[in-house]
Coordinates of C-alpha atoms and ligand atoms in Angstrom, one line a residue:
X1 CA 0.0 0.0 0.0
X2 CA 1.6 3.4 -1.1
X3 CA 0.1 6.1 1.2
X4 CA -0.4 10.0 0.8
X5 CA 0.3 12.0 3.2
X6 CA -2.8 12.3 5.4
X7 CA -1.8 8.5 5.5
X8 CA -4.7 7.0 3.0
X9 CA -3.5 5.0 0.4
X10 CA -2.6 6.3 -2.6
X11 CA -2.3 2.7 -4.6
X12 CA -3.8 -0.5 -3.4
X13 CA -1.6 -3.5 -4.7
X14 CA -3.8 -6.5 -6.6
X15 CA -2.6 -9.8 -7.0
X16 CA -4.6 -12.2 -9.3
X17 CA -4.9 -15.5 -8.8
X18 CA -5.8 -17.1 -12.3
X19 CA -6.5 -15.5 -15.9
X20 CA -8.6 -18.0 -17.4
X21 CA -11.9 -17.1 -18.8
X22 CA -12.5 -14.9 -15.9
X23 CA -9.2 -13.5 -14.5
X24 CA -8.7 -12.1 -18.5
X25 CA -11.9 -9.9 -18.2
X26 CA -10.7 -8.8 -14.3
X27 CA -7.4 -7.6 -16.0
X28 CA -9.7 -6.3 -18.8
X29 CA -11.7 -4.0 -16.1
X30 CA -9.0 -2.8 -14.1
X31 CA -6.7 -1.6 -17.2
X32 CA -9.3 -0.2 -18.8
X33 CA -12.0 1.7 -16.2
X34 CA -8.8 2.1 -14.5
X35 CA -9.6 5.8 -13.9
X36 CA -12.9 5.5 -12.8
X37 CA -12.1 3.1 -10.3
X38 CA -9.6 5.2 -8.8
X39 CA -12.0 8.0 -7.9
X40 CA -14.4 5.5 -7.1
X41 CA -12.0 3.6 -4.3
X42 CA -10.1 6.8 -3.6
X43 CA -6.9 4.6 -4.8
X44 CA -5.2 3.3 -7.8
X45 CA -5.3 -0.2 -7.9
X46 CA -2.1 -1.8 -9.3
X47 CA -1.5 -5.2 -10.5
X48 CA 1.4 -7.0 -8.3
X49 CA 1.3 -9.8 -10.0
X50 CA -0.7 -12.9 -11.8
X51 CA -0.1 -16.9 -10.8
X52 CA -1.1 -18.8 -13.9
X53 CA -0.3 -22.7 -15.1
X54 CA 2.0 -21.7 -18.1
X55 CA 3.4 -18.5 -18.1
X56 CA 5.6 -18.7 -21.0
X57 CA 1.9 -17.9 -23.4
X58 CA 1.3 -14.2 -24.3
X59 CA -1.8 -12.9 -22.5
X60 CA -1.8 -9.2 -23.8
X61 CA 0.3 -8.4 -20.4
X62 CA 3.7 -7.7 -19.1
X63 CA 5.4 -11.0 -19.2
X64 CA 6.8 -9.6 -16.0
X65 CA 3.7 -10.1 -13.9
X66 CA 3.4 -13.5 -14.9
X67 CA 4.4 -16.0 -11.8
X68 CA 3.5 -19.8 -11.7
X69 CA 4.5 -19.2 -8.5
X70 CA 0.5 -18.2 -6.6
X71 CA 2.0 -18.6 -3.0
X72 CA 4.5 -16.4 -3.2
X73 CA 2.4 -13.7 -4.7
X74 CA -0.1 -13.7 -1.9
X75 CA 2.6 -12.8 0.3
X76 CA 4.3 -9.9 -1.4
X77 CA 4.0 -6.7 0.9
X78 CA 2.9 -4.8 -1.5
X79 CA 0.1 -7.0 -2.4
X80 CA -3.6 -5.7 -0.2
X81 CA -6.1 -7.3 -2.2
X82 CA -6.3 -11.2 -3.5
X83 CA -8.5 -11.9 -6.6
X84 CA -8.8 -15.7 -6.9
X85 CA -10.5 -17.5 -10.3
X86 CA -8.3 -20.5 -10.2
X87 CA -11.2 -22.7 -9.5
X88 CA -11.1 -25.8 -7.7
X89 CA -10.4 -26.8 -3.9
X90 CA -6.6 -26.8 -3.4
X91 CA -4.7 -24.6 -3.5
X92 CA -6.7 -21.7 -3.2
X93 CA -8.1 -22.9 0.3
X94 CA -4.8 -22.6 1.1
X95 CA -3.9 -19.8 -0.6
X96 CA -6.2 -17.9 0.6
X97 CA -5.7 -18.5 4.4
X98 CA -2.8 -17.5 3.9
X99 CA -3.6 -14.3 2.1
X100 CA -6.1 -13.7 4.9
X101 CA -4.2 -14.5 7.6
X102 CA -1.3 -11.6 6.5
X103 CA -3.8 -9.1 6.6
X104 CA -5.2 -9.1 2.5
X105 CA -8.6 -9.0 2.0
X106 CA -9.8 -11.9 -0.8
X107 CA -12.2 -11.9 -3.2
X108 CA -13.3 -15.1 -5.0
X109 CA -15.5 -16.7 -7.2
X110 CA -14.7 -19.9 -6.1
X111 CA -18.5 -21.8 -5.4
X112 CA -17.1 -24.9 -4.7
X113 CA -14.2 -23.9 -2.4
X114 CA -17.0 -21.9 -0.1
X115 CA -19.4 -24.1 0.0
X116 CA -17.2 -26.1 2.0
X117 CA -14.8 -24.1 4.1
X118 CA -16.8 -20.8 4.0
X119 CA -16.5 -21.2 7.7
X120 CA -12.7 -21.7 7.8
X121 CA -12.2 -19.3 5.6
X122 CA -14.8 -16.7 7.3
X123 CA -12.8 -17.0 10.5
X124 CA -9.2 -16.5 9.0
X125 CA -10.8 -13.3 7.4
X126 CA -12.6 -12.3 10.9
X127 CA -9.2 -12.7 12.8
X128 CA -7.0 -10.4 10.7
X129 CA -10.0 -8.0 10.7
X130 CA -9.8 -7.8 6.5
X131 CA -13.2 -8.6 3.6
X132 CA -13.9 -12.0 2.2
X133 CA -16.0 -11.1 -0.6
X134 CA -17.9 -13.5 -3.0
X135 CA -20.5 -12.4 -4.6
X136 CA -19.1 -13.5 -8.1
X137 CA -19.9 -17.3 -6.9
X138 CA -23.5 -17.3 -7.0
X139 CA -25.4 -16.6 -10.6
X140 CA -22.2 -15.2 -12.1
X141 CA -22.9 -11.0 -12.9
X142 CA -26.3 -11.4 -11.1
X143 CA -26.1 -9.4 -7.4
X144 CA -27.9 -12.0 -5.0
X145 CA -25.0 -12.3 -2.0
X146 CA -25.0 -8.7 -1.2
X147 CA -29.0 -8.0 -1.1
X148 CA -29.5 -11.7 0.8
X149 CA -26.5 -10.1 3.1
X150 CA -27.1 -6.6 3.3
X151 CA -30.0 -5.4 1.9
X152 CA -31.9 -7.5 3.3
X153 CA -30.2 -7.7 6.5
X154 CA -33.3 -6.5 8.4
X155 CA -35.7 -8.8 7.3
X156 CA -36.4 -12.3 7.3
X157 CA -36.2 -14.5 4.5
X158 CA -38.4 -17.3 3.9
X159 CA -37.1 -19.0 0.6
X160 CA -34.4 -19.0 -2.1
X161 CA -35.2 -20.6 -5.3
X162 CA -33.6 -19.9 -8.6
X163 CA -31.9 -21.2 -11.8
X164 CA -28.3 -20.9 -11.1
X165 CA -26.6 -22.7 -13.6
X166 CA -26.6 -21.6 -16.9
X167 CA -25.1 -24.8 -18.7
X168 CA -27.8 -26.9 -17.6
X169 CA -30.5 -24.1 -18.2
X170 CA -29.4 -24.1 -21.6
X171 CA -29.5 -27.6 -22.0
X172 CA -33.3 -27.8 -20.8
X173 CA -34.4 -25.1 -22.8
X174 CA -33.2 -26.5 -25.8
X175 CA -34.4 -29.5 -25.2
X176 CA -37.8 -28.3 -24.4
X177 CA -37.3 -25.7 -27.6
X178 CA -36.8 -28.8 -30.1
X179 CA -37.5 -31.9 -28.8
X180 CA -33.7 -32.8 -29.1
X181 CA -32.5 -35.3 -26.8
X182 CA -30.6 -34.5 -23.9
X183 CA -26.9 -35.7 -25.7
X184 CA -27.3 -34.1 -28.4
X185 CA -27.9 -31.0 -26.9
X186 CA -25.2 -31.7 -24.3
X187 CA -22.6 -31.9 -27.5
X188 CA -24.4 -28.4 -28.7
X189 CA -24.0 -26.9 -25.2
X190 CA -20.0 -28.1 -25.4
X191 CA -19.6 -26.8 -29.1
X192 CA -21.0 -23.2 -27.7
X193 CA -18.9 -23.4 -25.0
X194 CA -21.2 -23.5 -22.2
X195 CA -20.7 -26.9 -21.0
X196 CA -17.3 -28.0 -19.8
X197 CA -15.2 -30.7 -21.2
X198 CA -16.1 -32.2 -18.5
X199 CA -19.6 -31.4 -17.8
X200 CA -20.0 -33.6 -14.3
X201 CA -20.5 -30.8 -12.0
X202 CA -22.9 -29.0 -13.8
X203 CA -25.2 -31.4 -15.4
X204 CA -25.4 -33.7 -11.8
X205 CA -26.1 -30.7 -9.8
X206 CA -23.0 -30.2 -8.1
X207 CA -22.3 -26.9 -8.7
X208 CA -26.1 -25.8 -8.2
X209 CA -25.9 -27.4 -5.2
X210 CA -22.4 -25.4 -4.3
X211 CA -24.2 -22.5 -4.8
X212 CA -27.7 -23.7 -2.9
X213 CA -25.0 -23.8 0.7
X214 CA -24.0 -20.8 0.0
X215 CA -27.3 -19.0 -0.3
X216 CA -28.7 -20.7 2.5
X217 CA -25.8 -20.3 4.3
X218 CA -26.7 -16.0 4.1
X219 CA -30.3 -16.4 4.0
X220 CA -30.9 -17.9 6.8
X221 CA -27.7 -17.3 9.2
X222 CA -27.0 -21.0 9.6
X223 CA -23.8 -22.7 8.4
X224 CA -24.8 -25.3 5.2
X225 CA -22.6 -26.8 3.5
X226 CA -23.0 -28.5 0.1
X227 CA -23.3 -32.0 1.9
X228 CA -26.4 -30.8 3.3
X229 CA -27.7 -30.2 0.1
X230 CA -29.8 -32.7 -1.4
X231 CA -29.0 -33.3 -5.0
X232 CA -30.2 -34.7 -8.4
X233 CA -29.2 -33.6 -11.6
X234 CA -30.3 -33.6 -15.6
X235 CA -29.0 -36.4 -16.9
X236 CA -32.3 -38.6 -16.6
X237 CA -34.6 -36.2 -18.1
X238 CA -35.9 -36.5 -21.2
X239 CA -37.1 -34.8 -24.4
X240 CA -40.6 -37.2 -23.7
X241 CA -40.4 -35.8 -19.7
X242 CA -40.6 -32.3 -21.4
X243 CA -43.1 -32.9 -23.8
X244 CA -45.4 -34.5 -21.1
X245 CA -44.3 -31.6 -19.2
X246 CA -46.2 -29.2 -21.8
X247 CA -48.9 -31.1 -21.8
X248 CA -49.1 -29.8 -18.0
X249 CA -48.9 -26.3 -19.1
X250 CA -45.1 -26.9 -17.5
X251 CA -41.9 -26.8 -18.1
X252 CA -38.6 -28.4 -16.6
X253 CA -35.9 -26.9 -14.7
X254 CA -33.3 -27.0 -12.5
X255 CA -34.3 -25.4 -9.1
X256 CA -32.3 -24.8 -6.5
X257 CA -34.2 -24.3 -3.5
X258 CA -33.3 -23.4 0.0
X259 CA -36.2 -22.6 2.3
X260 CA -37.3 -21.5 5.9
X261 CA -39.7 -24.7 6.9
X262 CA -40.8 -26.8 9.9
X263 CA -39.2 -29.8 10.8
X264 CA -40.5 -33.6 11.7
X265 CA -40.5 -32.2 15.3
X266 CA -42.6 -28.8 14.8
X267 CA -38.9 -26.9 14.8
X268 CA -37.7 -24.1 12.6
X269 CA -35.3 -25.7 9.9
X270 CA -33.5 -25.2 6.6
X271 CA -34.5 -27.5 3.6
X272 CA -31.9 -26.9 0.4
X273 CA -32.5 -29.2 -2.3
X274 CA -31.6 -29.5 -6.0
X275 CA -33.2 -31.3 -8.3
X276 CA -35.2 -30.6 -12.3
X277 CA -38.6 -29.9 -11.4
X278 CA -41.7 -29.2 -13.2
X279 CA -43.1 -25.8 -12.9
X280 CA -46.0 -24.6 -14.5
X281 CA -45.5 -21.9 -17.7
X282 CA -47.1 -19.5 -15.6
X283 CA -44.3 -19.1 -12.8
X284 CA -41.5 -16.2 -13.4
X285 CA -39.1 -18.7 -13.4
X286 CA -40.1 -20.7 -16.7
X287 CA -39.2 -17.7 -18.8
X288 CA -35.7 -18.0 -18.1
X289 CA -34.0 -19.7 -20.8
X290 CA -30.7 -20.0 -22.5
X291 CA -28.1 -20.0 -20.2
X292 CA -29.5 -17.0 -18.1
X293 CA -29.9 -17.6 -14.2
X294 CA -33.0 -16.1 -11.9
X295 CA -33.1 -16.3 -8.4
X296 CA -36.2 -15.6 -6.2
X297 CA -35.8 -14.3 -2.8
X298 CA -39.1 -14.1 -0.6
X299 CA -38.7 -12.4 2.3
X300 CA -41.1 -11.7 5.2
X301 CA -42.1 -7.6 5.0
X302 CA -39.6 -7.7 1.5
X303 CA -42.6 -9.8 -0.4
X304 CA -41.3 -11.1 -3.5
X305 CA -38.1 -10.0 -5.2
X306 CA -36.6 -11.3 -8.4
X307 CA -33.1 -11.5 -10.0
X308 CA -32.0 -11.9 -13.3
X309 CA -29.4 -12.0 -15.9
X310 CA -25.8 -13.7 -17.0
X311 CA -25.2 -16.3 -14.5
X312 CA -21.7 -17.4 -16.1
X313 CA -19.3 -15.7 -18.9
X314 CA -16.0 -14.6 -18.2
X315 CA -17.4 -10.8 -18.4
X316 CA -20.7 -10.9 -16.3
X317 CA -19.0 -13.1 -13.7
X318 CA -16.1 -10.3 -13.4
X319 CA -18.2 -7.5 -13.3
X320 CA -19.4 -9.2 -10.0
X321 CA -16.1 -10.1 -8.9
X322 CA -14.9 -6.0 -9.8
X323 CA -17.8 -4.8 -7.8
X324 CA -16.6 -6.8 -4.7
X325 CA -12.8 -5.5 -5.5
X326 CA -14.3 -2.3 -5.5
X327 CA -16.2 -2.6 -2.0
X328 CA -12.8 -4.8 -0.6
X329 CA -10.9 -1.0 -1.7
X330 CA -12.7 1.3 -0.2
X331 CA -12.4 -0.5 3.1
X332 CA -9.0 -0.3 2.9
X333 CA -8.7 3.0 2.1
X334 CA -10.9 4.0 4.9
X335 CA -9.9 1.6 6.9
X336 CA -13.4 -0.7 7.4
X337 CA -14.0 -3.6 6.9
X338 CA -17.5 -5.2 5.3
X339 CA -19.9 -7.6 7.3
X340 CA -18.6 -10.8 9.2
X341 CA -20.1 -14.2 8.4
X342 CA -23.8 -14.4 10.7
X343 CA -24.4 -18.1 11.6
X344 CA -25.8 -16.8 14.5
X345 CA -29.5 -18.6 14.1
X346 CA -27.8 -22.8 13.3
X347 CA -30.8 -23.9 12.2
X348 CA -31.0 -27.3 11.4
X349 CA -30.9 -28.7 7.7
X350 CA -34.0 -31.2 7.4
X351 CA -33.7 -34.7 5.4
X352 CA -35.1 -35.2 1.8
X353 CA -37.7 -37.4 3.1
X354 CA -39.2 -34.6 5.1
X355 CA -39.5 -32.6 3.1
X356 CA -43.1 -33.3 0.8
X357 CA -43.3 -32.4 -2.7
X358 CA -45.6 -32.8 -5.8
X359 CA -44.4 -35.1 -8.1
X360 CA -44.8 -36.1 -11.6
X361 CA -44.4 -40.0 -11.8
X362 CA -44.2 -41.3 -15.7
X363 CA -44.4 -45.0 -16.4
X364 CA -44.7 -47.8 -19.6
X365 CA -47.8 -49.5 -19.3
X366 CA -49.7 -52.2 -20.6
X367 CA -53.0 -50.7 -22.3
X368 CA -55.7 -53.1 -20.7
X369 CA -58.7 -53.1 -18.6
X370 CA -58.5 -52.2 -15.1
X371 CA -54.4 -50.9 -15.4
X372 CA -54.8 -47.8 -14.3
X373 CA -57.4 -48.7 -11.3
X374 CA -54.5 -51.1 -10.2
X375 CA -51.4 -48.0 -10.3
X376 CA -54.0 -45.8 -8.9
X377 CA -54.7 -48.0 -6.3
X378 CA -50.8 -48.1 -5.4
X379 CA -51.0 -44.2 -5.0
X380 CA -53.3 -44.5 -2.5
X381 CA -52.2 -47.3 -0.6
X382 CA -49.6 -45.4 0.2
X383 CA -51.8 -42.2 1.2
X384 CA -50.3 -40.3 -1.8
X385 CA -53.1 -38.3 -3.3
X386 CA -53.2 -38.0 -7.4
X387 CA -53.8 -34.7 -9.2
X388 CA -54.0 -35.6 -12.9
X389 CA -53.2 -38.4 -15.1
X390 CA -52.2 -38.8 -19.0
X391 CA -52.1 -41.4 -21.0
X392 CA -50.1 -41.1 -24.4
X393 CA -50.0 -43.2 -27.2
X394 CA -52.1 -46.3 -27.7
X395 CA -51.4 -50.2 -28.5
X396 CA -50.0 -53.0 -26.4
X397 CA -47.5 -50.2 -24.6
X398 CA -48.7 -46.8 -23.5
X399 CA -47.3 -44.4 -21.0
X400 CA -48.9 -42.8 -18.1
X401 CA -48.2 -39.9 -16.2
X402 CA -49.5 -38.9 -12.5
X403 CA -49.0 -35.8 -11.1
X404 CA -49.5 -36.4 -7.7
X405 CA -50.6 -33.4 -4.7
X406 CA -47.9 -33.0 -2.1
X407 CA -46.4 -36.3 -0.2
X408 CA -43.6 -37.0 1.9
X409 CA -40.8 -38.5 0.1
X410 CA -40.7 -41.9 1.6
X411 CA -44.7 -42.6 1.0
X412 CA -43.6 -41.6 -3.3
X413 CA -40.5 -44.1 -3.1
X414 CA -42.8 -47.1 -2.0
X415 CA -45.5 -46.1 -4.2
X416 CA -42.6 -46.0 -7.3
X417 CA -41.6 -49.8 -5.5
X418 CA -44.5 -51.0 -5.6
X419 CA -45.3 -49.8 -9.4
X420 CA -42.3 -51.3 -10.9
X421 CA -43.8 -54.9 -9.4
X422 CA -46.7 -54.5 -11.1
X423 CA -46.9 -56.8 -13.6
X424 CA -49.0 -54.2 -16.1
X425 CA -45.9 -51.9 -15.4
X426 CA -43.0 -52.3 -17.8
X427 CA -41.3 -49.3 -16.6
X428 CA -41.2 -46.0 -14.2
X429 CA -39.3 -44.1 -16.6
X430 CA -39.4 -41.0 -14.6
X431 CA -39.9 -39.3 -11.7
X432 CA -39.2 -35.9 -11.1
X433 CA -40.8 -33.0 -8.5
X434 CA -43.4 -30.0 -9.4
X435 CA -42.5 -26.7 -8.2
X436 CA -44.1 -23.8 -8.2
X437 CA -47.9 -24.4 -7.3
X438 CA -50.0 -23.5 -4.4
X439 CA -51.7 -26.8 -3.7
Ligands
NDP1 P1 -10.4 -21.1 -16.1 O1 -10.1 -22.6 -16.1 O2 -10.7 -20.5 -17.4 O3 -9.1 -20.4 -15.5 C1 -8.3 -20.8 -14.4 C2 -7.1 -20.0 -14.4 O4 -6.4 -20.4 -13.2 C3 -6.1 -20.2 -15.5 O5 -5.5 -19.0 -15.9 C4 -5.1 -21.2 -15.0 O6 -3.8 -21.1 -15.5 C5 -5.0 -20.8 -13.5 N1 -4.6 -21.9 -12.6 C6 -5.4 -23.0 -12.3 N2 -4.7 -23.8 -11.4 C7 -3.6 -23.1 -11.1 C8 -2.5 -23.3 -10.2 N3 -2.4 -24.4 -9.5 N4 -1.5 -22.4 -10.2 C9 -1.5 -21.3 -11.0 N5 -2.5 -21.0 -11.8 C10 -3.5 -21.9 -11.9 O7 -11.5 -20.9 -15.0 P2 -12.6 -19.7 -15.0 O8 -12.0 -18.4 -15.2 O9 -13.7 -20.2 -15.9 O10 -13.2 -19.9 -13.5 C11 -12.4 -19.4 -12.4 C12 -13.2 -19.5 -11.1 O11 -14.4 -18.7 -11.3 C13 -13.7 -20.9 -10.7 O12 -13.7 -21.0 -9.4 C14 -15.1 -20.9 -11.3 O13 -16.0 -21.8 -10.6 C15 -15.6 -19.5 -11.0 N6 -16.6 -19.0 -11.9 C16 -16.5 -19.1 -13.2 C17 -17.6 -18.7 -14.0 C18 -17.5 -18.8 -15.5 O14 -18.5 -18.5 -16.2 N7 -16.4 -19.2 -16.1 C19 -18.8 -18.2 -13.4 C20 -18.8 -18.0 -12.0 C21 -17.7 -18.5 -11.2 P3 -3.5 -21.3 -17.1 O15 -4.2 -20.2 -17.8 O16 -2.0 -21.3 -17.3 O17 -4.1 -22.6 -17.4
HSE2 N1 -20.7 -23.8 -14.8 C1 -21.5 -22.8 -14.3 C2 -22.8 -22.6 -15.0 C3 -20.6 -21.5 -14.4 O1 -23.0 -23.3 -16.0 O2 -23.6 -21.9 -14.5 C4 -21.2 -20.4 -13.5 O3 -21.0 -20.7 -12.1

C-alpha cells in the first residue's frame, strides 16, 4: 500500500490468482475503467502480480507479472487485495488463508471452495479484521450475496429458489425448444462453449448445489454446506419428460431451493434441495432460458423480489467479482471492513424425506382393462393423493403420467416400488418434482 500523506492510500496492490476465462476480463476491467475506479476507491489499484499454469503464453500483459508461483504472490508486501479465479479446492483454500491470515482481503468466485470451508475461511478473514468477498460465486454477474447479506439484512427470508446454472438451463431449454434429446444438446451446449469438457458438476447438480449452501448459508444465518444439500441432476430427463411436461402447461428446470420450513419435530429448519422440477409456464421462473440464471428471494415484509441476468461468462461473472474489489478497496482506504459471516440462528438442515413435494411420476404400461385402477390403487395405498393423469400413445404399450398433490418422500419411493412390481408396469421411466404451485 503506497500512502499519501494524510496516511490513506494512494495505490492498493492486486494480486490475481488465475487468468482463465475470468481473471482475463478482471485484468480487462481494471486496465481499462482504471480511472474511474480510482476515484471511485479513492486509490489506484495496481496489479502485483498474476499466478497462472503456463506463463511462458502471451496474455496481452507484461510477461513480468506472470508467476507460476500463486504462494509467493499472496505474500508480497505490496500485495492488499487477492482476486482468486483459479477454481477448484486446493490450492486456493490454502492460498487464501494465507492471504487472509497476513492481513489481504480476498475476493473469489470460487462456489465450490465456499461451499465447504466458507467457515474456515470466514474465520481467517474475521481474525486479521480484513473482507472476504464472493459475490461473483453465485449466478455469475447477477447481485444476489449482497442484497441476501445486506439489503436484506433486516428482514427475514423465507425462501431462495432460482436457476443458477446456466449450462444446464441451456441444455433444458433447448431440449424443451426442439424436442432434441438430452446428448445431443449436451454436445451443442460443449460446441457453444457453455458446457465443460467435462460437464459432471454442472449437469449432476454439483455446482447448483455449491451454490444452494451458499445462499442458504446468508439467507438464513445458519452454516450449510454442500453435503447438506440434497441433489439430483439432468442427466435422466428426457425430451418425452418435457413434452409431457407441456402437456401440464409446464416446463422443466433446475431449481435450487433453499427454504425456511418446519421440521418432523414442529422446529424451525433449513431445507436446500436440487433437483429438475416441473413448474408450470405460468411461474417467473419458466421464462428463463438459455443460459440465463433467476433467483427468487421471498422475504417476510420484502414480499417477492426477483433477479435476473448472466449467471456465467467470463465478463458478467467479473463484473461481479470487480464490484466486490471495489467494495474490498474502499475499506482499505478507509480503513473498514465489510460484514462478518452471521451463523448466529444454526438452524438445522431437514432430510429429503421430510420434506413433501408434488411429483410427476411417468411410467410404460400395458393398455388393458383395469391398469390404471391397479397403479391408482398403489398411489393410495400409500396415502399419496393424485392430481391428474395422462395417457399417451395407444397399442399394447402406452405411457402414463401422474401428477401427484404433495407427499412426503418416503410414501412416493414405496408407491414407485411397488409400481415397478406391477406386472402391467413395464417401466417407471421418470420421476421428477413439481415446483411452483400453491396446492
Ligand atoms: P479457467 O479454467 O478459465 O481459468 C483458471 C485459471 O487459473 C487459468 O489461468 C489457470 O492457468 C489458472 N490456474 C489453475 N490452477 C492453477 C495453479 N495451481 N497455479 C496457478 N494457476 C492456476 O477458470 P474460470 O476463469 O472459468 O473460473 C475461475 C473461477 O471462477 C472458478 O472458481 C469458477 O468456478 C468461477 N466461476 C466461473 C464462471 C465462469 O463463467 N467461467 C462463473 C462463476 C464463477 P492457465 O491459464 O495457465 O491454465
Ligand atoms: N458452470 C457454471 C454454470 C458457471 O453453467 O452456470 C457459473 O457458475
Amino acid at each position: 500500500m503506497t500512502e499519501a500523506n494524510n496516511g490513506a492510500p494512494r495505490e492498493l496492490g492486486v494480486a490475481l490468482l488465475g487468468m482463465g476465462n475470468v481473471g482475463a476480463e478482471v485484468v480487462r476491467i481494471i486496465t481499462e475503467n482504471a480511472d474511474d475506479l480510482r476515484e471511485r476507491i479513492g486509490a489506484s489499484l495496481v496489479i502485483r502480480g498474476i499466478a497462472v499454469r503456463d506463463a511462458s503464453r502471451d496474455r496481452g500483459v507484461p510477461r513480468e507479472l506472470l508467476t507460476t508461483d500463486p504462494g509467493a504472490l499472496v505474500r508480497r508486501d505490496d500485495v492488499d487485495i487477492i482476486i482468486e479465479v483459479l477454481g477448484g479446492i486446493e490450492p486456493p483454500r490454502e492460498l487464501i488463508r494465507t492471504a487472509l491470515e497476513q492481513g489481504k482481503s480476498v475476493v473469489t468466485a470460487n462456489k465450490a471452495l465456499l461451499a465447504e470451508y466458507t467457515g474456515e475461511l470466514a474465520k481467517a478473514a474475521a481474525e486479521a479484521n480484513v473482507d472476504l468477498y464472493f459475490e461473483a460465486a453465485v449466478a455469475g454477474a447477477i447481485p444476489v450475496v449482497r442484497p441476501l447479506m445486506q439489503s436484506l439484512a433486516g428482514d427475514k427470508v423465507q425462501r431462495v429458489a432460482g436457476i443458477v446454472n446456466g449450462t444446464t438451463n441451456f441444455i433444458l431449454s433447448a431440449m424443451d425448444a426442439d424436442g432434441d434429446d438430452y446428448d445431443t444438446v449436451l454436445a451443442e451446449a460443449g460446441r457453444l462453449g457453455y458446457a465443460e469438457a467435462d460437464p459432471t458438476a454442472d449437469v449432476e447438480g454439483y455446482d447448483a448445489a455449491s451454490k444452494a449452501a451458499i445462499l442458504a448459508s446468508i439467507a438464513f444465518h445458519t452454516r450449510v454446506t454442500a453435503a447438506d444439500v440434497y441433489r439430483e441432476g439432468i442427466t435422466k430427463v428426457t425430451a418425452a419428460d418435457l413434452a409431457a411436461a407441456r402437456k401440464f402447461d409446464c416446463t422443466i428446470k433446475l431449481l435450487s431451493i433453499c427454504e425456511r420450513v418446519a421440521g418432523p419435530d414442529g422446529a424451525e429448519s433449513v431445507s436446500a434441495r436440487v433437483y429438475p422440477a416441473l413448474i408450470p409456464l405460468s411461474h417467473p421462473l419458466a421464462t428463463v432460458n438459455g443460459a440465463y440464471n433467476a433467483v427468487v428471494v421471498e422475504a417476510e415484509n420484502a414480499g417477492r423480489l426477483m433477479f435476473y441476468g448472466q449467471g456465467a461468462g467470463g465478463a458478467p461473472t467479473a463484473s461481479a467479482v470487480m464490484g466486490d474489489v471495489v467494495m474490498a478497496a474502499r475499506n482499505k482506504v478507509h480503513a473498514g471492513r465489510g460484514p462478518l459471516e452471521s451463523t448466529y440462528a444454526s438452524l438445522p438442515v431437514i432430510a429429503i424425506k421430510d420434506v413433501p413435494t408434488r411429483y410427476y411420476v411417468a411410467m410404460n404400461v400395458l393398455d388393458r382393462p383395469g391398469v390404471l385402477e391397479g397403479v391408482a390403487g398403489e398411489f393410495a395405498k400409500h396415502d399419496v393423493s393424485i392430481a391428474a393423469v395422462r395417457q399417451e400413445g395407444d397399442g399394447e404399450q402406452t405411457r402414463l403420467v401422474v401428477i401427484t398433490h404433495r407427499a412426503p418422500d418416503g410414501a412416493l419411493a414405496q408407491t414407485v416400488a411397488a409400481l415397478e412390481s406391477m406386472e402391467a408396469v413395464t417401466a417407471v421411466s421418470s420421476v421428477l418434482r413439481m415446483e411452483g404451485t400453491d396446492d
